[in-house]
Amino acid sequence: MKYFLAIIGGGPAGYTAAEIASKAGKDVVIFEQTALGGTCLNVGCIPTKTLLYSAKQYYNATHSDKYGVKAESVTFDYTKIVQRKTKVVRKLVAGIKQKLNNEHCTTVMGAASIVSRTDEQVVIACGEEQYEAENLLICTGSTNFVPPIPGIKDNPAVWDSTDALDTKELPQSMIIVGGGVIGMEFATLYHELGVPVTVIEAMPTILPNLDQEVVTILLEKYRKAGIQILTDTKVTEIQGNKVLTTNGEYEAEHILVSVGRRANMQGLEALTDLEMYRGGIVVDEFMKTNLQNVYAAGDVTGKIMLAHVASRQAEVAVGRMLKQLPLQRIAYNAIPSVVYTNPEIACIGLTEKDLNDIREGDFAPTMSLDKPFVEYEVHQLPMTYSGRFVAENEGETGLCKVIVDKKNKTIIGVHMIGNPCSEFVAAASFAVRMGYTVGEFKQVVFPHPTVGEVLRETIMEA
Ligand code: NAD
């Protein structure tokens, strides 16, 4: 049998593509070597958020006094926390299996590799079998990057994020190398469960790609709470549990290294002419590679490594293969992102730094900023403008910052810190994606009392 589409990788990009194409009546084969759901469901977004939720429950219980609630002798059982995480993952993976359970979709568990490719067909091997398809979608994702630091390899004290999620016992103390998204989420988890944490970041600031006013609020809170955060600090060597840096030596039971991820290219070696850029597969605006009938979606494209970007890229790719008109594109200028620290950070669109970099012509070509420099204005309010926020966030301030194109008054960026901003950043996604002006946004009614009202209040100031 010749399939319409072969998909390598069963993460958010792969399973989304398989579901859409098979439901459109096209025969699809999807290969997954580990577990359906990919990094996001198995060793990424979902397990971390599940562990973080338990940590937040414990933290809130031990800090409930400020709300007039006394909770004495609060304890936690880490084994049970990890067991629950495993149960949540299993449930969601089963949901993906269910979604792909239709007459047009064949799921093959195993490592796939390309045997040959012409413009008419791709031949893929998996185990003893070979499969033929008209189109190929590469969704092989990414894995944790291991930096070339002496003493890192085969060191049992060193973990990556997958090791950290798997362990059944909480470490006594933790050093986290890399103050990016993974690093700061794990710093939150361990800190809230009472583990002493040190974060070592090479850049002058943690979360360097985010709005720095927002980041400063987190940084100040975390430092005050006792998390040691070293910036501008490079790790020169790791000796057992000891981390040697340009800023002194630090020791902990475990060292989590989270300094970025790299595209997975195993099994694709036969595609010798595939165009690559900085380790990612180059795709056009419809997710097509330079090879006729070969598409790529998700982390392997090296664009924005987020599950919701991967699934949107998959929608665009399948739409293009099915020639669904009008052809869809992905709007990279309107991708929301969330960092699950406590408080949460949620943002969308351009930062002031992005705009200034564009003005200077000083931005990475991978940034996909499809806007020229525009004169902008910034409007901001503390989260405490929302009554609901004040009621539920004793002692916190938070920030909501909106960036507006000065000339046409469209909303081009929103950057927030304060719980639960992850839940209403989607309202900002609508605004940025649809190119709303502040005048249009002001006509949208938000329910009261909600924390999301702060977004509307900030835009009312514009
Ligand atoms: P990242 O790029 O977000 O952060 C890596 C950090 O490590 C950077 O701040 C960098 O300056 C620092 N760094 C690099 N080399 C270093 C060194 N030798 N010593 C000290 N610091 C060093 O990468 P990540 O945190 O590993 O996350 C990987 C990907 O997964 C990202 O694309 C991220 O967006 C995604 N992710 C997203 C979420 C979410 O959406 N909530 C959660 C986890 C991961």
PDB file of C-alpha atoms in Angstrom, residues 67 383-396 451:
ATOM      1  CA  TYR A  67      -4.961  34.485  53.989  1.00  0.00           C
ATOM      2  CA  MET A 383      -1.551  43.614  38.289  1.00  0.00           C
ATOM      3  CA  THR A 384      -3.032  45.139  41.464  1.00  0.00           C
ATOM      4  CA  TYR A 385      -5.369  47.140  39.189  1.00  0.00           C
ATOM      5  CA  SER A 386      -7.436  43.982  39.168  1.00  0.00           C
ATOM      6  CA  GLY A 387      -9.536  43.502  42.312  1.00  0.00           C
ATOM      7  CA  ARG A 388      -9.473  39.759  41.846  1.00  0.00           C
ATOM      8  CA  PHE A 389      -5.667  39.810  41.715  1.00  0.00           C
ATOM      9  CA  VAL A 390      -5.515  41.743  45.000  1.00  0.00           C
ATOM     10  CA  ALA A 391      -7.979  39.317  46.600  1.00  0.00           C
ATOM     11  CA  GLU A 392      -5.982  36.261  45.603  1.00  0.00           C
ATOM     12  CA  ASN A 393      -2.338  37.387  45.552  1.00  0.00           C
ATOM     13  CA  GLU A 394      -1.500  38.783  48.974  1.00  0.00           C
ATOM     14  CA  GLY A 395       1.720  40.822  48.915  1.00  0.00           C
ATOM     15  CA  GLU A 396       2.277  40.525  45.137  1.00  0.00           C
ATOM     16  CA  VAL A 451      -7.425  39.110  36.747  1.00  0.00           C
TER      17      VAL A 451
END
